[in-house]
Amino acid sequence: MGRRPKIQKETLPPPSKKGGTRNKMPQLLRGFKDILPSEQTYWQMMMSKALKLAQDYGFQKIDTPLLEETSLFLRSVGKETDIVQKEMYAFTDKGGDDICLRPEGTASVIRAYLEHGMIAWPQPVKLFYWGPMFRYSRPQSGRYRQFYQLGFEILGESEPVLDSQLVLLAYNFFKGLEIEIEIQINSVGCPLCRPAYQRSLINYFKPKKRLLCPTCLERLSKNPLRILDCSEASCEELKDGAPQIIDWLCEECKNHFIKVLEFLDELELPYDLNPLLVRGLDYYTKTAFEIWPIFKEDQAGLTSQSALAGGGRYDGLAQLLGQKTIPASGFSIGIERTILKVKEKEKEGKFDMDAWEERRPDVFIAQLGEAAKRKALNLFESFREHNILTSECFSKNSLKSQLEQASKIGAKYTFILGQKEILDGTILLREMEGGVQEIIDYEKAISEIKKRLEMNH
Ligand code: HAM
């Protein structure tokens, strides 16, 4: 036996200012969520759709750590963004390193690409990820402090067709969930053409600066593009007459954008050109897009600030990390927000979760008495080894409650083992829908159920 490490009092962190309530039961943090068993089907469904799409389009999975060096996001997402300024869970660890919980996945993926020499792999490298991200933002419906993203990134190629294909992938993901969406697209230019556009924005907003909200007043000198993203009424009005980036794009950015749109037209994907779309992260170049739900009624309580997915091209990100330019493009989907939409569609009768739950237990094993329980334990194992999806409730002794459980989970057949069956070497097989029961040889339980399930498929 190894020795248990002693927890030394002085290594425990000091109580927080809010702390000191020793008797209070610790609770879920604000903006965080438990995903309870009843919710899991939605998550599994999303994951299975994601895997299928990733496979169809040739993406390989990557998992990066939840903790990264803080500088990774300072340099990529951008020092002046809301994410870095207000929303990072950043701290100094016990070794004195500045680290943070990742607020997004793209920077980590490009870090991994560079660190593992993926540049030497056949290009493009197509990667996808699924996992929690952390942002200390004000929690509300559809906005959490820990939320899951499904992301797709194509690294190592600059062709516009890839941007269009990513938009298509996003479109197909939501189509597969019967969620009506709107694709909004823009170009945010590149370091060659963007500075002149930024200057034109400053020139436009400066004379009107007393009408800007306090946040945008600050943005005016630090990040003028973000003013276009502001939803404050006073700023909204000013935005209408603001210069549009499309008029300031350099030849290369303009041609790239035209080609992206041509491919989308070829695919007959409907999209909206949104000259105000600038995205909340600084690393984008050229294409930027977002996927929005089409609003009818706001059943899920989602506000207009809730995009379901967002992304674009980020050819300069590797350079921001001090490496050579790696052209890349990608997007990510907010899983919680999408599940809220799926639930709405379910209520409207447009999405059937039951149809998705293909792998419902086919068989239930019920038992009566100690000897039957012992035998049933083994029967369950044999079924499992034969890939027959089986459920049980060995902790219950009453046949009635076991049969109730079997109907509740929708089992097609229930095997019933009692004292008499044990003595006879038989087992009762009950067809749940019609309630018809027959006695069969215990040894034939597996072959018999396989036969019936095959007949039903
Ligand atoms: P983003 O727009 O910050 O982009 O996030 C993408 C999606 O994550 C959003 O559209 C939304 O659905 C979801 N999301 C963001 N914040 C929250 C939150 N607090 N609570 C719930 N859901 C949220 C990115 O993160 C980029 N890395 C996307 C990308 C990938 N660009 C290129 N490749």
Tab-separated table of C-alpha atoms and ligand atoms in Angstrom:
chain	number	residue	atom	x	y	z
A	1	MET	CA	0.000	0.000	0.000
A	2	GLY	CA	1.352	3.416	-0.954
A	3	ARG	CA	1.359	6.133	1.644
A	4	ARG	CA	-1.421	8.659	1.413
A	5	PRO	CA	-0.057	12.151	0.744
A	6	LYS	CA	-0.762	14.454	3.639
A	7	ILE	CA	-2.690	17.615	2.839
A	8	GLN	CA	-0.798	20.360	4.553
A	9	LYS	CA	-2.923	23.142	5.889
A	10	GLU	CA	-0.722	25.863	4.501
A	11	THR	CA	-1.022	24.529	0.909
A	12	LEU	CA	-4.776	25.072	0.884
A	13	PRO	CA	-5.834	28.309	-0.823
A	14	PRO	CA	-7.059	31.076	1.457
A	15	PRO	CA	-10.840	31.445	1.588
A	16	SER	CA	-12.165	33.809	-1.061
A	17	LYS	CA	-13.671	37.144	-0.078
A	18	LYS	CA	-17.099	35.664	-0.752
A	19	GLY	CA	-16.180	32.553	1.270
A	20	GLY	CA	-16.259	32.035	4.977
A	21	THR	CA	-19.708	30.488	4.862
A	22	ARG	CA	-18.512	27.201	6.230
A	23	ASN	CA	-21.907	25.670	6.748
A	24	LYS	CA	-23.314	26.544	3.374
A	25	MET	CA	-23.594	23.610	1.001
A	26	PRO	CA	-21.272	24.265	-1.979
A	27	GLN	CA	-23.300	24.934	-5.107
A	28	LEU	CA	-22.963	24.872	-8.851
A	29	LEU	CA	-21.085	27.956	-10.030
A	30	ARG	CA	-23.079	30.650	-11.803
A	31	GLY	CA	-22.967	30.184	-15.562
A	32	PHE	CA	-22.013	26.495	-15.237
A	33	LYS	CA	-24.248	23.537	-15.936
A	34	ASP	CA	-24.608	19.909	-14.907
A	35	ILE	CA	-25.568	17.777	-17.858
A	36	LEU	CA	-27.999	15.377	-16.235
A	37	PRO	CA	-28.804	11.887	-17.553
A	38	SER	CA	-32.096	13.143	-19.009
A	39	GLU	CA	-30.122	15.632	-21.153
A	40	GLN	CA	-27.514	13.171	-22.331
A	41	THR	CA	-29.497	11.874	-25.290
A	42	TYR	CA	-29.328	15.336	-26.854
A	43	TRP	CA	-25.591	15.487	-26.321
A	44	GLN	CA	-25.050	12.011	-27.713
A	45	MET	CA	-27.182	12.834	-30.713
A	46	MET	CA	-25.150	15.985	-31.388
A	47	MET	CA	-21.892	14.128	-30.966
A	48	SER	CA	-22.986	11.362	-33.310
A	49	LYS	CA	-24.073	13.892	-35.973
A	50	ALA	CA	-20.732	15.677	-35.535
A	51	LEU	CA	-18.763	12.449	-35.973
A	52	LYS	CA	-20.705	11.528	-39.084
A	53	LEU	CA	-20.164	14.943	-40.654
A	54	ALA	CA	-16.465	14.940	-39.728
A	55	GLN	CA	-16.076	11.548	-41.352
A	56	ASP	CA	-18.013	12.575	-44.474
A	57	TYR	CA	-15.795	15.631	-44.983
A	58	GLY	CA	-12.512	13.994	-43.973
A	59	PHE	CA	-11.767	15.669	-40.614
A	60	GLN	CA	-9.678	13.987	-37.924
A	61	LYS	CA	-10.319	14.546	-34.243
A	62	ILE	CA	-7.964	16.524	-32.052
A	63	ASP	CA	-8.206	17.116	-28.302
A	64	THR	CA	-6.170	19.925	-26.841
A	65	PRO	CA	-5.860	20.682	-23.105
A	66	LEU	CA	-8.313	22.884	-21.274
A	67	LEU	CA	-5.428	24.903	-19.838
A	68	GLU	CA	-3.044	26.848	-22.042
A	69	GLU	CA	-0.498	29.609	-21.614
A	70	THR	CA	-2.404	32.874	-21.314
A	71	SER	CA	-0.166	34.462	-23.935
A	72	LEU	CA	-1.578	32.089	-26.567
A	73	PHE	CA	-4.909	33.925	-26.428
A	74	LEU	CA	-3.472	37.378	-25.758
A	75	ARG	CA	-1.558	37.134	-29.006
A	76	SER	CA	-4.194	35.440	-31.147
A	77	VAL	CA	-7.663	36.425	-29.960
A	78	GLY	CA	-6.285	39.904	-29.282
A	79	LYS	CA	-5.471	42.052	-26.257
A	80	GLU	CA	-8.294	44.505	-26.915
A	81	THR	CA	-11.092	41.973	-27.391
A	82	ASP	CA	-13.838	41.424	-24.810
A	83	ILE	CA	-12.720	37.818	-24.455
A	84	VAL	CA	-9.219	38.759	-23.342
A	85	GLN	CA	-10.135	41.969	-21.514
A	86	LYS	CA	-13.065	40.701	-19.500
A	87	GLU	CA	-13.756	37.040	-19.979
A	88	MET	CA	-10.621	34.972	-19.405
A	89	TYR	CA	-10.265	32.629	-16.469
A	90	ALA	CA	-6.586	33.483	-16.165
A	91	PHE	CA	-4.351	32.868	-13.160
A	92	THR	CA	-0.806	32.185	-12.086
A	93	ASP	CA	-0.255	28.536	-11.211
A	94	LYS	CA	1.811	27.170	-8.341
A	95	GLY	CA	4.912	27.181	-10.539
A	96	GLY	CA	4.453	30.874	-11.371
A	97	ASP	CA	3.256	30.332	-14.959
A	98	ASP	CA	0.482	32.511	-16.352
A	99	ILE	CA	-2.129	30.133	-17.613
A	100	CYS	CA	-5.829	30.198	-18.405
A	101	LEU	CA	-8.812	28.042	-19.151
A	102	ARG	CA	-9.201	28.139	-22.908
A	103	PRO	CA	-11.861	30.604	-24.056
A	104	GLU	CA	-11.930	29.043	-27.540
A	105	GLY	CA	-10.336	26.244	-29.545
A	106	THR	CA	-8.804	27.710	-32.697
A	107	ALA	CA	-5.643	29.132	-31.148
A	108	SER	CA	-4.955	25.793	-29.432
A	109	VAL	CA	-5.417	23.914	-32.690
A	110	ILE	CA	-2.926	26.086	-34.531
A	111	ARG	CA	-0.530	25.817	-31.585
A	112	ALA	CA	-0.807	22.028	-31.829
A	113	TYR	CA	-0.350	22.169	-35.623
A	114	LEU	CA	2.866	24.132	-35.197
A	115	GLU	CA	4.176	22.192	-32.205
A	116	HIS	CA	3.646	18.757	-33.746
A	117	GLY	CA	5.093	19.637	-37.139
A	118	MET	CA	1.799	19.096	-38.947
A	119	ILE	CA	3.192	21.422	-41.566
A	120	ALA	CA	5.034	18.365	-42.888
A	121	TRP	CA	1.810	16.359	-43.231
A	122	PRO	CA	-0.096	16.337	-46.522
A	123	GLN	CA	-1.946	19.678	-46.637
A	124	PRO	CA	-4.558	20.724	-45.843
A	125	VAL	CA	-4.783	19.250	-42.364
A	126	LYS	CA	-8.449	18.976	-41.454
A	127	LEU	CA	-9.137	18.778	-37.741
A	128	PHE	CA	-12.232	18.860	-35.571
A	129	TYR	CA	-12.725	19.141	-31.820
A	130	TRP	CA	-15.466	18.928	-29.252
A	131	GLY	CA	-15.079	20.235	-25.752
A	132	PRO	CA	-15.696	22.841	-23.093
A	133	MET	CA	-14.582	26.458	-23.417
A	134	PHE	CA	-14.619	29.024	-20.628
A	135	ARG	CA	-15.589	32.690	-20.726
A	136	TYR	CA	-16.421	34.809	-17.726
A	137	SER	CA	-19.341	36.587	-19.377
A	138	ARG	CA	-22.716	37.543	-17.940
A	139	PRO	CA	-24.764	34.350	-17.875
A	140	GLN	CA	-28.130	34.293	-19.613
A	141	SER	CA	-30.167	31.845	-21.633
A	142	GLY	CA	-27.822	30.355	-24.215
A	143	ARG	CA	-24.788	32.037	-22.685
A	144	TYR	CA	-22.711	30.177	-20.134
A	145	ARG	CA	-19.331	30.507	-18.496
A	146	GLN	CA	-18.523	26.936	-19.457
A	147	PHE	CA	-19.949	25.970	-22.825
A	148	TYR	CA	-19.156	23.316	-25.401
A	149	GLN	CA	-17.985	23.982	-28.903
A	150	LEU	CA	-17.757	21.691	-31.884
A	151	GLY	CA	-15.115	23.139	-34.159
A	152	PHE	CA	-13.815	22.349	-37.649
A	153	GLU	CA	-10.505	23.772	-38.813
A	154	ILE	CA	-8.753	23.415	-42.185
A	155	LEU	CA	-5.077	24.301	-41.902
A	156	GLY	CA	-2.378	24.831	-44.484
A	157	GLU	CA	-4.367	25.982	-47.533
A	158	SER	CA	-5.560	29.385	-48.675
A	159	GLU	CA	-8.063	28.426	-51.371
A	160	PRO	CA	-11.440	30.228	-51.126
A	161	VAL	CA	-13.250	26.991	-51.973
A	162	LEU	CA	-12.347	25.736	-48.482
A	163	ASP	CA	-14.126	28.673	-46.823
A	164	SER	CA	-17.236	27.887	-48.853
A	165	GLN	CA	-17.004	24.219	-47.984
A	166	LEU	CA	-16.859	25.095	-44.290
A	167	VAL	CA	-19.983	27.217	-44.650
A	168	LEU	CA	-21.619	24.258	-46.372
A	169	LEU	CA	-20.599	21.949	-43.535
A	170	ALA	CA	-22.113	24.306	-40.963
A	171	TYR	CA	-25.261	24.597	-43.068
A	172	ASN	CA	-25.553	20.813	-43.315
A	173	PHE	CA	-25.069	20.351	-39.584
A	174	PHE	CA	-28.079	22.545	-38.800
A	175	LYS	CA	-30.099	21.156	-41.690
A	176	GLY	CA	-29.640	17.685	-40.217
A	177	LEU	CA	-31.257	19.003	-37.048
A	178	GLU	CA	-34.146	20.695	-38.904
A	179	ILE	CA	-32.991	24.084	-37.567
A	180	GLU	CA	-33.718	26.928	-39.962
A	181	ILE	CA	-30.701	29.138	-40.151
A	182	GLU	CA	-29.376	32.203	-41.871
A	183	ILE	CA	-25.794	32.435	-43.095
A	184	GLN	CA	-24.257	35.876	-42.647
A	185	ILE	CA	-21.012	36.533	-44.389
A	186	ASN	CA	-18.503	39.338	-44.814
A	187	SER	CA	-14.832	39.913	-45.475
A	188	VAL	CA	-12.743	41.590	-42.791
A	189	GLY	CA	-9.790	42.175	-45.113
A	190	CYS	CA	-6.174	41.613	-44.174
A	191	PRO	CA	-3.345	43.571	-42.481
A	192	LEU	CA	-2.690	45.219	-45.860
A	193	CYS	CA	-6.111	46.745	-46.423
A	194	ARG	CA	-7.682	46.803	-42.957
A	195	PRO	CA	-5.662	49.697	-41.448
A	196	ALA	CA	-6.929	52.133	-44.084
A	197	TYR	CA	-10.484	50.972	-43.424
A	198	GLN	CA	-9.965	51.365	-39.691
A	199	ARG	CA	-8.776	54.926	-40.259
A	200	SER	CA	-11.862	55.642	-42.345
A	201	LEU	CA	-14.027	54.308	-39.488
A	202	ILE	CA	-12.230	56.496	-36.977
A	203	ASN	CA	-12.711	59.513	-39.238
A	204	TYR	CA	-16.396	58.683	-39.530
A	205	PHE	CA	-17.078	58.089	-35.828
A	206	LYS	CA	-14.808	60.764	-34.326
A	207	PRO	CA	-17.084	63.756	-35.025
A	208	LYS	CA	-20.002	61.729	-33.592
A	209	LYS	CA	-18.170	60.372	-30.590
A	210	ARG	CA	-20.393	61.936	-27.967
A	211	LEU	CA	-23.201	59.729	-29.338
A	212	LEU	CA	-21.194	56.527	-28.870
A	213	CYS	CA	-21.731	54.302	-25.821
A	214	PRO	CA	-18.830	54.333	-23.276
A	215	THR	CA	-17.530	50.967	-24.524
A	216	CYS	CA	-17.450	52.113	-28.139
A	217	LEU	CA	-15.804	55.349	-27.137
A	218	GLU	CA	-12.934	53.233	-25.872
A	219	ARG	CA	-13.075	51.032	-28.958
A	220	LEU	CA	-12.683	54.081	-31.172
A	221	SER	CA	-8.973	54.279	-30.450
A	222	LYS	CA	-8.281	50.624	-29.642
A	223	ASN	CA	-10.464	48.484	-31.878
A	224	PRO	CA	-12.762	50.616	-34.094
A	225	LEU	CA	-14.055	47.620	-36.069
A	226	ARG	CA	-15.834	46.356	-32.984
A	227	ILE	CA	-18.072	49.440	-32.937
A	228	LEU	CA	-19.851	47.807	-35.879
A	229	ASP	CA	-20.796	44.936	-33.591
A	230	CYS	CA	-22.360	47.086	-30.864
A	231	SER	CA	-26.051	46.627	-30.139
A	232	GLU	CA	-26.548	49.815	-28.082
A	233	ALA	CA	-29.342	51.854	-29.687
A	234	SER	CA	-27.241	55.024	-30.034
A	235	CYS	CA	-24.378	53.172	-31.768
A	236	GLU	CA	-26.779	51.156	-33.936
A	237	GLU	CA	-28.056	54.356	-35.528
A	238	LEU	CA	-24.575	55.643	-36.263
A	239	LYS	CA	-23.499	52.390	-37.858
A	240	ASP	CA	-25.919	52.756	-40.744
A	241	GLY	CA	-23.927	55.474	-42.434
A	242	ALA	CA	-20.483	54.045	-41.599
A	243	PRO	CA	-18.013	53.189	-44.385
A	244	GLN	CA	-18.186	49.545	-45.467
A	245	ILE	CA	-15.127	47.336	-45.602
A	246	ILE	CA	-16.046	45.885	-48.970
A	247	ASP	CA	-15.083	49.259	-50.512
A	248	TRP	CA	-11.666	49.116	-48.873
A	249	LEU	CA	-10.590	45.535	-49.632
A	250	CYS	CA	-7.297	45.045	-51.493
A	251	GLU	CA	-7.373	43.166	-54.808
A	252	GLU	CA	-6.452	39.855	-53.215
A	253	CYS	CA	-9.095	40.063	-50.458
A	254	LYS	CA	-11.735	41.211	-52.928
A	255	ASN	CA	-11.019	38.360	-55.357
A	256	HIS	CA	-10.980	35.865	-52.522
A	257	PHE	CA	-14.366	37.065	-51.274
A	258	ILE	CA	-15.930	37.017	-54.740
A	259	LYS	CA	-14.757	33.432	-55.229
A	260	VAL	CA	-16.151	32.335	-51.835
A	261	LEU	CA	-19.522	33.792	-52.793
A	262	GLU	CA	-19.403	32.198	-56.243
A	263	PHE	CA	-18.864	28.776	-54.698
A	264	LEU	CA	-21.763	29.379	-52.319
A	265	ASP	CA	-23.913	30.346	-55.306
A	266	GLU	CA	-22.807	27.181	-57.060
A	267	LEU	CA	-23.949	25.206	-54.013
A	268	GLU	CA	-27.171	27.210	-54.013
A	269	LEU	CA	-26.639	28.090	-50.384
A	270	PRO	CA	-28.627	31.139	-49.384
A	271	TYR	CA	-26.567	33.775	-47.551
A	272	ASP	CA	-26.824	37.362	-46.397
A	273	LEU	CA	-24.001	39.790	-46.999
A	274	ASN	CA	-23.562	41.587	-43.698
A	275	PRO	CA	-21.097	44.502	-43.948
A	276	LEU	CA	-21.306	44.944	-40.160
A	277	LEU	CA	-20.111	41.418	-39.369
A	278	VAL	CA	-16.661	41.744	-37.792
A	279	ARG	CA	-16.504	38.854	-35.224
A	280	GLY	CA	-15.289	39.221	-31.666
A	281	LEU	CA	-11.805	37.790	-32.168
A	282	ASP	CA	-8.933	39.663	-33.777
A	283	TYR	CA	-7.283	36.842	-35.699
A	284	TYR	CA	-9.607	36.826	-38.710
A	285	THR	CA	-8.524	37.746	-42.215
A	286	LYS	CA	-10.717	37.789	-45.321
A	287	THR	CA	-13.829	35.594	-44.867
A	288	ALA	CA	-15.902	35.921	-41.704
A	289	PHE	CA	-19.251	34.237	-41.218
A	290	GLU	CA	-21.876	33.477	-38.632
A	291	ILE	CA	-24.836	31.175	-38.501
A	292	TRP	CA	-27.964	32.623	-36.914
A	293	PRO	CA	-31.247	30.945	-36.143
A	294	ILE	CA	-34.163	32.352	-38.077
A	295	PHE	CA	-36.329	34.034	-35.503
A	296	LYS	CA	-40.017	33.514	-35.440
A	297	GLU	CA	-40.880	33.575	-31.806
A	298	ASP	CA	-38.197	33.664	-29.227
A	299	GLN	CA	-39.291	30.486	-27.497
A	300	ALA	CA	-35.965	29.540	-26.003
A	301	GLY	CA	-35.496	33.052	-24.699
A	302	LEU	CA	-32.437	33.495	-26.874
A	303	THR	CA	-31.748	37.109	-27.589
A	304	SER	CA	-30.608	38.542	-30.857
A	305	GLN	CA	-27.022	38.272	-29.632
A	306	SER	CA	-27.067	34.519	-29.955
A	307	ALA	CA	-25.315	33.193	-33.031
A	308	LEU	CA	-25.306	29.406	-33.232
A	309	ALA	CA	-21.909	29.254	-34.913
A	310	GLY	CA	-19.168	31.517	-36.143
A	311	GLY	CA	-15.892	31.376	-37.943
A	312	GLY	CA	-13.818	32.441	-40.879
A	313	ARG	CA	-10.331	32.579	-42.292
A	314	TYR	CA	-7.358	33.292	-40.053
A	315	ASP	CA	-4.297	33.273	-42.297
A	316	GLY	CA	-2.335	35.498	-39.910
A	317	LEU	CA	-2.829	33.573	-36.674
A	318	ALA	CA	0.386	31.532	-36.818
A	319	GLN	CA	2.286	34.738	-37.511
A	320	LEU	CA	0.740	36.370	-34.454
A	321	LEU	CA	2.318	33.503	-32.509
A	322	GLY	CA	5.699	34.317	-34.013
A	323	GLN	CA	5.700	31.643	-36.722
A	324	LYS	CA	5.540	31.801	-40.489
A	325	THR	CA	2.186	32.354	-42.158
A	326	ILE	CA	-0.076	29.313	-42.167
A	327	PRO	CA	-3.261	29.888	-44.144
A	328	ALA	CA	-6.238	28.431	-42.314
A	329	SER	CA	-9.988	28.624	-42.004
A	330	GLY	CA	-12.598	27.203	-39.659
A	331	PHE	CA	-15.676	27.663	-37.527
A	332	SER	CA	-17.248	26.421	-34.350
A	333	ILE	CA	-20.745	25.647	-33.216
A	334	GLY	CA	-22.158	26.359	-29.752
A	335	ILE	CA	-23.586	23.079	-28.546
A	336	GLU	CA	-25.845	24.357	-25.727
A	337	ARG	CA	-27.447	26.948	-27.997
A	338	THR	CA	-28.013	24.353	-30.677
A	339	ILE	CA	-29.610	21.961	-28.187
A	340	LEU	CA	-31.998	24.738	-27.108
A	341	LYS	CA	-33.008	25.031	-30.754
A	342	VAL	CA	-33.381	21.265	-31.141
A	343	LYS	CA	-35.754	21.269	-28.191
A	344	GLU	CA	-37.815	24.011	-29.824
A	345	LYS	CA	-37.993	21.977	-33.023
A	346	GLU	CA	-39.059	18.965	-31.010
A	347	LYS	CA	-41.901	20.965	-29.457
A	348	GLU	CA	-42.983	22.105	-32.908
A	349	GLY	CA	-43.000	18.443	-33.977
A	350	LYS	CA	-40.273	19.069	-36.571
A	351	PHE	CA	-37.550	17.036	-34.952
A	352	ASP	CA	-38.076	13.583	-33.532
A	353	MET	CA	-35.598	12.617	-30.846
A	354	ASP	CA	-37.230	9.201	-30.539
A	355	ALA	CA	-36.387	8.456	-34.149
A	356	TRP	CA	-32.791	9.207	-33.351
A	357	GLU	CA	-32.649	6.912	-30.347
A	358	GLU	CA	-32.085	3.831	-32.498
A	359	ARG	CA	-30.140	1.974	-29.837
A	360	ARG	CA	-32.928	1.539	-27.324
A	361	PRO	CA	-32.679	-1.641	-25.304
A	362	ASP	CA	-34.311	-4.416	-27.265
A	363	VAL	CA	-34.560	-6.744	-24.324
A	364	PHE	CA	-35.298	-6.525	-20.620
A	365	ILE	CA	-34.461	-9.272	-18.145
A	366	ALA	CA	-36.827	-9.652	-15.190
A	367	GLN	CA	-36.225	-12.062	-12.310
A	368	LEU	CA	-38.122	-13.435	-9.338
A	369	GLY	CA	-36.269	-14.949	-6.388
A	370	GLU	CA	-32.623	-15.248	-5.364
A	371	ALA	CA	-31.738	-18.209	-7.633
A	372	ALA	CA	-33.301	-16.474	-10.637
A	373	LYS	CA	-31.435	-13.276	-9.832
A	374	ARG	CA	-28.100	-15.161	-9.879
A	375	LYS	CA	-28.906	-16.777	-13.219
A	376	ALA	CA	-30.252	-13.519	-14.673
A	377	LEU	CA	-26.948	-11.792	-13.851
A	378	ASN	CA	-25.164	-14.250	-16.112
A	379	LEU	CA	-27.802	-14.088	-18.801
A	380	PHE	CA	-27.370	-10.334	-18.928
A	381	GLU	CA	-23.620	-10.811	-19.470
A	382	SER	CA	-24.211	-13.319	-22.284
A	383	PHE	CA	-26.608	-10.914	-24.013
A	384	ARG	CA	-24.084	-8.110	-23.685
A	385	GLU	CA	-21.342	-10.291	-25.211
A	386	HIS	CA	-23.671	-11.054	-28.120
A	387	ASN	CA	-24.282	-7.342	-28.661
A	388	ILE	CA	-27.929	-7.564	-27.725
A	389	LEU	CA	-28.855	-4.261	-26.093
A	390	THR	CA	-30.316	-5.347	-22.778
A	391	SER	CA	-31.651	-3.613	-19.706
A	392	GLU	CA	-32.466	-4.907	-16.219
A	393	CYS	CA	-33.420	-3.796	-12.763
A	394	PHE	CA	-31.830	-6.383	-10.495
A	395	SER	CA	-32.441	-4.266	-7.423
A	396	LYS	CA	-36.200	-4.697	-7.763
A	397	ASN	CA	-37.906	-7.870	-6.610
A	398	SER	CA	-41.475	-7.314	-7.727
A	399	LEU	CA	-42.304	-8.571	-11.205
A	400	LYS	CA	-44.880	-5.818	-11.656
A	401	SER	CA	-42.397	-3.003	-11.124
A	402	GLN	CA	-39.841	-4.722	-13.358
A	403	LEU	CA	-42.375	-5.012	-16.181
A	404	GLU	CA	-43.307	-1.376	-15.688
A	405	GLN	CA	-39.674	-0.450	-16.064
A	406	ALA	CA	-39.416	-2.587	-19.212
A	407	SER	CA	-42.360	-0.732	-20.804
A	408	LYS	CA	-41.015	2.629	-19.697
A	409	ILE	CA	-37.727	2.182	-21.494
A	410	GLY	CA	-39.507	0.762	-24.553
A	411	ALA	CA	-37.982	-2.743	-24.552
A	412	LYS	CA	-39.404	-4.935	-27.295
A	413	TYR	CA	-39.077	-8.187	-25.367
A	414	THR	CA	-38.791	-9.165	-21.718
A	415	PHE	CA	-37.300	-12.411	-20.518
A	416	ILE	CA	-38.764	-13.555	-17.207
A	417	LEU	CA	-36.937	-15.983	-14.973
A	418	GLY	CA	-38.692	-17.373	-11.882
A	419	GLN	CA	-38.331	-20.342	-9.545
A	420	LYS	CA	-40.323	-22.635	-11.840
A	421	GLU	CA	-38.284	-21.747	-14.938
A	422	ILE	CA	-35.053	-22.398	-13.060
A	423	LEU	CA	-36.237	-25.916	-12.185
A	424	ASP	CA	-37.500	-26.608	-15.719
A	425	GLY	CA	-34.478	-25.148	-17.507
A	426	THR	CA	-36.790	-22.748	-19.338
A	427	ILE	CA	-37.425	-19.021	-19.542
A	428	LEU	CA	-40.515	-16.966	-20.329
A	429	LEU	CA	-40.329	-14.673	-23.324
A	430	ARG	CA	-42.868	-11.858	-23.369
A	431	GLU	CA	-43.481	-9.727	-26.394
A	432	MET	CA	-44.114	-6.345	-24.825
A	433	GLU	CA	-46.402	-4.788	-27.385
A	434	GLY	CA	-48.984	-7.553	-27.616
A	435	GLY	CA	-48.292	-9.072	-24.187
A	436	VAL	CA	-47.993	-12.565	-25.707
A	437	GLN	CA	-45.838	-14.897	-23.598
A	438	GLU	CA	-44.259	-18.216	-24.451
A	439	ILE	CA	-42.010	-20.662	-22.680
A	440	ILE	CA	-38.718	-21.384	-24.379
A	441	ASP	CA	-35.708	-23.532	-23.606
A	442	TYR	CA	-33.272	-21.469	-21.477
A	443	GLU	CA	-30.319	-22.563	-23.627
A	444	LYS	CA	-32.051	-21.178	-26.705
A	445	ALA	CA	-32.671	-17.700	-25.229
A	446	ILE	CA	-29.910	-16.058	-27.257
A	447	SER	CA	-30.571	-17.717	-30.602
A	448	GLU	CA	-34.304	-17.136	-30.198
A	449	ILE	CA	-34.000	-13.419	-29.435
A	450	LYS	CA	-31.502	-12.903	-32.235
A	451	LYS	CA	-33.917	-14.531	-34.650
A	452	ARG	CA	-36.785	-12.313	-33.531
A	453	LEU	CA	-34.801	-9.097	-33.535
A	454	GLU	CA	-33.501	-9.813	-37.008
A	455	MET	CA	-37.043	-10.495	-38.165
A	456	ASN	CA	-38.077	-7.115	-36.811
A	457	HIS	CA	-35.286	-5.094	-38.425
B	1	HAM	P1	-17.107	32.476	-31.320
B	1	HAM	O1	-18.008	33.206	-32.229
B	1	HAM	O2	-16.527	33.212	-30.172
B	1	HAM	O3	-15.958	31.884	-32.223
B	1	HAM	O4	-17.843	31.211	-30.759
B	1	HAM	C1	-18.444	30.275	-31.620
B	1	HAM	C2	-19.795	29.843	-31.075
B	1	HAM	O5	-19.652	29.392	-29.717
B	1	HAM	C3	-20.823	30.957	-30.975
B	1	HAM	O6	-21.468	31.179	-32.207
B	1	HAM	C4	-21.768	30.404	-29.939
B	1	HAM	O7	-22.685	29.502	-30.514
B	1	HAM	C5	-20.841	29.653	-29.005
B	1	HAM	N1	-20.558	30.475	-27.815
B	1	HAM	C6	-19.678	31.473	-27.685
B	1	HAM	N2	-19.695	31.974	-26.437
B	1	HAM	C7	-20.641	31.292	-25.757
B	1	HAM	C8	-21.135	31.319	-24.407
B	1	HAM	N3	-20.654	32.168	-23.501
B	1	HAM	N4	-22.099	30.444	-24.060
B	1	HAM	C9	-22.606	29.557	-24.966
B	1	HAM	N5	-22.163	29.484	-26.237
B	1	HAM	C10	-21.206	30.319	-26.635
B	1	HAM	C11	-14.919	31.140	-31.765
B	1	HAM	O8	-14.828	30.719	-30.638
B	1	HAM	C12	-13.928	30.789	-32.842
B	1	HAM	N6	-12.877	29.963	-32.247
B	1	HAM	C13	-14.604	30.086	-34.002
B	1	HAM	C14	-13.653	29.696	-35.089
B	1	HAM	C15	-13.197	28.463	-35.349
B	1	HAM	N7	-13.092	30.506	-35.957
B	1	HAM	C16	-12.277	29.818	-36.740
B	1	HAM	N8	-12.324	28.565	-36.380
